[in-house]
Short mmCIF file of C-alpha atoms in Angstrom, two decimals:
data_model
loop_
_atom_site.label_atom_id
_atom_site.label_comp_id
_atom_site.label_asym_id
_atom_site.label_seq_id
_atom_site.Cartn_x
_atom_site.Cartn_y
_atom_site.Cartn_z
CA GLN A 1 164.60 76.75 70.26
CA SER A 2 162.69 80.08 71.12
CA ALA A 3 159.79 78.36 73.46
CA LEU A 4 158.83 75.25 75.23
CA THR A 5 155.98 73.05 73.95
CA GLN A 6 152.82 72.54 76.07
CA PRO A 7 149.49 71.10 75.29
CA ALA A 8 147.06 73.82 74.48
CA SER A 9 144.21 72.50 76.93
CA VAL A 10 143.51 69.65 79.04
CA SER A 11 140.49 68.82 80.88
CA GLY A 12 139.42 66.33 83.89
CA SER A 13 136.51 65.79 86.24
CA PRO A 14 136.79 66.75 89.84
CA GLY A 15 139.04 64.28 91.77
CA GLN A 16 140.82 62.82 88.83
CA SER A 17 144.51 63.25 88.03
CA ILE A 18 146.04 65.01 85.10
CA THR A 19 149.42 65.66 83.73
CA ILE A 20 150.58 68.69 81.56
CA SER A 21 153.98 68.13 79.81
CA CYS A 22 156.37 70.69 78.57
CA THR A 23 158.63 69.95 75.76
CA GLY A 24 161.98 71.28 75.36
CA THR A 25 165.37 70.49 74.19
CA SER A 26 168.95 69.33 75.48
CA GLY A 27 169.78 72.88 76.02
CA ASP A 28 167.03 73.91 78.50
CA VAL A 29 164.86 71.17 80.10
CA GLY A 30 166.97 68.67 79.07
CA TYR A 31 170.07 69.84 80.76
CA TYR A 32 168.96 72.20 83.60
CA ASN A 33 167.02 71.53 86.65
CA TYR A 34 165.69 74.93 86.56
CA VAL A 35 161.89 73.72 85.41
CA SER A 36 159.27 75.86 87.18
CA TRP A 37 155.45 75.46 87.00
CA TYR A 38 153.01 78.56 87.35
CA GLN A 39 149.49 78.92 87.91
CA GLN A 40 147.79 82.03 86.09
CA HIS A 41 143.87 82.67 86.89
CA PRO A 42 142.42 85.22 84.18
CA GLY A 43 143.25 89.08 85.28
CA LYS A 44 145.89 87.81 87.80
CA ALA A 45 149.51 87.29 88.04
CA PRO A 46 150.98 84.08 87.87
CA LYS A 47 151.76 81.61 91.11
CA LEU A 48 154.85 79.81 91.47
CA MET A 49 153.54 76.10 92.03
CA ILE A 50 156.68 73.91 91.45
CA TYR A 51 160.13 75.05 91.03
CA ASP A 52 163.68 73.35 90.35
CA VAL A 53 161.50 70.39 88.61
CA SER A 54 159.97 68.92 91.63
CA ASN A 55 160.25 71.11 94.61
CA ARG A 56 156.73 72.91 96.19
CA PRO A 57 156.84 76.29 97.87
CA SER A 58 155.55 76.46 100.73
CA GLY A 59 151.71 76.64 100.89
CA VAL A 60 150.94 75.10 97.76
CA SER A 61 149.18 72.02 97.85
CA ASP A 62 150.94 68.30 97.32
CA ARG A 63 148.22 67.42 95.08
CA PHE A 64 150.68 69.12 92.59
CA SER A 65 153.71 67.69 91.73
CA GLY A 66 156.40 67.91 89.08
CA SER A 67 158.72 65.70 87.30
CA LYS A 68 161.25 65.33 84.01
CA SER A 69 162.37 62.75 81.81
CA GLY A 70 165.04 63.81 79.24
CA SER A 71 163.58 66.89 77.48
CA THR A 72 160.06 66.60 78.73
CA ALA A 73 158.71 67.86 82.20
CA SER A 74 155.34 67.26 83.65
CA LEU A 75 153.20 68.92 86.23
CA THR A 76 150.63 66.38 87.40
CA ILE A 77 147.46 67.53 89.64
CA SER A 78 145.86 64.91 91.68
CA GLY A 79 142.40 65.16 93.00
CA LEU A 80 141.47 67.87 90.82
CA GLN A 81 139.36 70.83 92.19
CA ALA A 82 137.38 73.47 90.95
CA GLU A 83 139.43 75.85 91.89
CA ASP A 84 142.54 74.65 89.83
CA GLU A 85 140.99 75.55 86.31
CA ALA A 86 143.40 78.14 85.29
CA ASP A 87 146.15 78.49 82.77
CA TYR A 88 149.52 76.67 83.82
CA TYR A 89 152.95 77.81 82.05
CA CYS A 90 156.16 75.84 82.47
CA THR A 91 159.57 77.82 82.43
CA SER A 92 163.25 76.44 81.73
CA TYR A 93 166.55 78.20 82.33
CA THR A 94 168.26 77.92 78.91
CA SER A 95 172.02 78.03 77.86
CA THR A 96 171.35 80.82 74.94
CA THR A 97 170.90 84.57 75.65
CA THR A 98 167.47 84.20 76.19
CA TYR A 99 167.90 82.74 79.59
CA VAL A 100 164.49 81.96 80.14
CA LEU A 101 161.88 80.12 77.99
CA PHE A 102 158.42 79.90 78.62
CA GLY A 103 155.74 77.42 77.73
CA GLY A 104 152.70 78.42 75.42
CA GLY A 105 150.43 77.67 78.37
CA THR A 106 147.51 75.22 79.05
CA LYS A 107 144.27 75.64 79.83
CA LEU A 108 142.99 73.38 82.40
CA THR A 109 139.35 72.87 82.48
CA VAL A 110 137.43 71.05 85.31
CA LEU A 111 134.27 69.62 84.01
CA GLN B 1 154.93 89.11 104.22
CA VAL B 2 156.72 89.37 100.98
CA GLN B 3 155.08 92.18 98.77
CA LEU B 4 155.90 93.80 95.13
CA VAL B 5 154.03 96.76 94.43
CA GLN B 6 154.33 98.13 90.96
CA SER B 7 153.57 101.52 89.42
CA GLY B 8 150.00 102.42 87.68
CA ALA B 9 148.97 101.76 83.87
CA GLU B 10 150.97 103.82 81.33
CA VAL B 11 149.76 104.89 77.64
CA LYS B 12 152.85 105.84 75.33
CA GLU B 13 153.21 106.71 71.85
CA PRO B 14 155.16 104.83 69.64
CA GLY B 15 159.04 105.54 69.94
CA ALA B 16 158.88 106.84 73.73
CA SER B 17 159.78 105.19 76.72
CA VAL B 18 158.40 103.80 79.68
CA LYS B 19 159.56 103.54 83.19
CA VAL B 20 157.96 100.95 85.53
CA SER B 21 158.67 100.72 88.98
CA CYS B 22 158.26 97.85 91.71
CA LYS B 23 158.50 98.52 95.25
CA ALA B 24 159.39 95.39 97.45
CA SER B 25 158.74 94.58 101.23
CA GLY B 26 159.01 92.21 103.93
CA TYR B 27 162.24 90.90 102.98
CA THR B 28 165.73 91.88 102.47
CA PHE B 29 165.82 93.96 98.97
CA THR B 30 169.30 93.09 98.22
CA ASP B 31 169.25 89.25 99.16
CA TYR B 32 167.18 88.21 95.93
CA PHE B 33 167.06 88.79 92.29
CA ILE B 34 164.26 90.66 90.60
CA HIS B 35 163.28 89.64 87.33
CA TRP B 36 160.93 91.38 84.70
CA VAL B 37 158.31 89.14 82.55
CA ARG B 38 155.64 90.81 80.29
CA GLN B 39 152.40 89.00 78.91
CA ALA B 40 151.03 90.74 75.92
CA PRO B 41 147.20 90.35 75.21
CA GLY B 42 146.41 86.66 74.53
CA GLN B 43 150.08 85.36 74.42
CA ARG B 44 152.64 83.68 76.56
CA LEU B 45 154.90 85.05 79.33
CA GLU B 46 158.13 86.20 77.90
CA TRP B 47 161.31 87.02 80.41
CA ILE B 48 162.85 90.08 79.73
CA GLY B 49 165.72 90.36 82.23
CA ARG B 50 166.94 90.14 85.84
CA ILE B 51 168.81 92.43 88.41
CA THR B 52 171.14 91.69 91.06
CA PRO B 53 169.88 94.62 93.71
CA TYR B 54 172.83 94.01 95.75
CA ASN B 55 175.24 95.20 92.97
CA GLY B 56 172.93 96.41 90.44
CA GLY B 57 174.64 93.78 87.83
CA THR B 58 172.03 92.81 84.96
CA ASN B 59 171.23 90.02 82.73
CA TYR B 60 168.65 90.92 79.76
CA ALA B 61 167.09 88.91 77.32
CA GLN B 62 168.94 89.28 73.72
CA LYS B 63 165.68 90.34 72.21
CA PHE B 64 165.48 93.44 74.72
CA GLN B 65 169.17 94.21 74.33
CA GLY B 66 169.61 98.28 73.87
CA ARG B 67 166.33 98.76 74.41
CA VAL B 68 165.89 97.93 78.13
CA THR B 69 167.66 99.23 81.23
CA MET B 70 166.94 97.98 84.67
CA THR B 71 168.15 99.74 87.69
CA ARG B 72 167.26 99.96 91.62
CA ASP B 73 167.50 102.28 94.48
CA THR B 74 168.33 100.26 97.54
CA SER B 75 167.65 103.14 99.92
CA ILE B 76 163.71 102.45 98.90
CA SER B 77 163.89 98.92 98.15
CA THR B 78 162.50 99.40 94.76
CA ALA B 79 163.44 98.07 91.26
CA TYR B 80 163.09 99.88 87.72
CA MET B 81 162.74 98.61 84.34
CA GLU B 82 162.80 101.23 81.30
CA LEU B 83 162.07 100.26 77.85
CA SER B 84 162.58 102.24 75.00
CA ARG B 85 161.58 102.96 71.18
CA LEU B 86 158.52 101.84 72.20
CA ILE B 87 156.36 99.95 69.17
CA SER B 88 152.85 98.44 69.61
CA ASP B 89 153.88 95.28 70.00
CA ASP B 90 155.13 96.17 73.20
CA THR B 91 151.83 96.55 74.76
CA ALA B 92 151.35 94.17 77.51
CA VAL B 93 151.54 93.59 81.08
CA TYR B 94 154.78 94.17 83.01
CA TYR B 95 155.51 91.98 85.90
CA CYS B 96 158.16 91.92 88.59
CA ALA B 97 158.91 88.78 90.60
CA THR B 98 161.51 87.99 93.04
CA ALA B 99 163.65 84.49 92.78
CA TYR B 100 163.62 83.95 96.42
CA THR B 101 163.81 79.91 96.51
CA SER B 102 165.65 79.68 93.22
CA ALA B 103 167.49 81.75 90.81
CA TRP B 104 165.47 80.86 88.25
CA SER B 105 161.85 80.62 89.62
CA PHE B 106 159.70 83.54 90.21
CA ASP B 107 157.94 83.05 93.93
CA PHE B 108 156.59 86.39 94.60
CA TRP B 109 154.84 88.27 91.85
CA GLY B 110 153.78 92.02 91.51
CA GLN B 111 150.41 92.96 90.54
CA GLY B 112 151.34 94.09 86.92
CA THR B 113 151.32 97.07 84.99
CA LEU B 114 149.58 97.63 81.70
CA VAL B 115 151.73 99.35 79.50
CA THR B 116 149.86 100.52 76.09
CA VAL B 117 151.62 101.68 73.05
CA SER B 118 149.25 103.85 70.90
CA SER B 119 149.31 106.34 68.69
#
C-alpha cells in the first residue's frame, strides 16, 4: 500500500459533529498505534491534532478526538466552528521501507 | 517555546542538488528526532526521512534512498536535508518537524522551504 485512503471532502454546519475516516491495511493502521492527524490551513504548515491514535497534544481543543477500529482510523470534530475549516491529513507508521504513509487529505467545509 | 526556522526558498536546475537547513530552538536539540516531509503543489504530504540528532543516525524512505542525505550540526542545533539529482517532480515545499511527543508524530513544524526545480 502506497497511501492511506481518506474521503476527499466532508462538510458540516457550525455546532455539528463530523468524522473523517482513514483506511489503511494490516501492515500500517491495523497493526501500529502510530496514527496521527494533522490540520492544515492554506499556505500554512500542518498542525498536529491527534497522535498515537487518540492522544491530544497540549493546547489542542477537546472537540477533536481520534479512534481506530481494525485498519480504519477516525478523526471526530464536535461542535464545528468556522476556524475548523481546513485540510486534514492522517498518517501511520508502516512496516515497509516507506516508514510513514500519509492520507490524501480531506477538505473540511463548515457551511 | 519550540521553534524550527528553515532556510529560504531555492530555485534549482534539473540535475542539481539543494540543501535545506532547519534551526531548532526552545528544547534540547539532541533529545528528539527531526523528520523531513514535503508537499508538492496540490498534492498530499510525503515523508522523506528522519535523523536522530543525538548520534546522526538516519532513516530514509525507500523512494529517496540514494538521493537524500540528512545531517546535523549539534553545535548550532541545526539539521540539514540535501536532495540531489533534482527533477521537476521535486518541486515542493519541504518541511522539517520534530517528533516531540511520539517517535512517529510531528509536533512542531518549520515554516517550510519552497524548492522549485526548473530550467
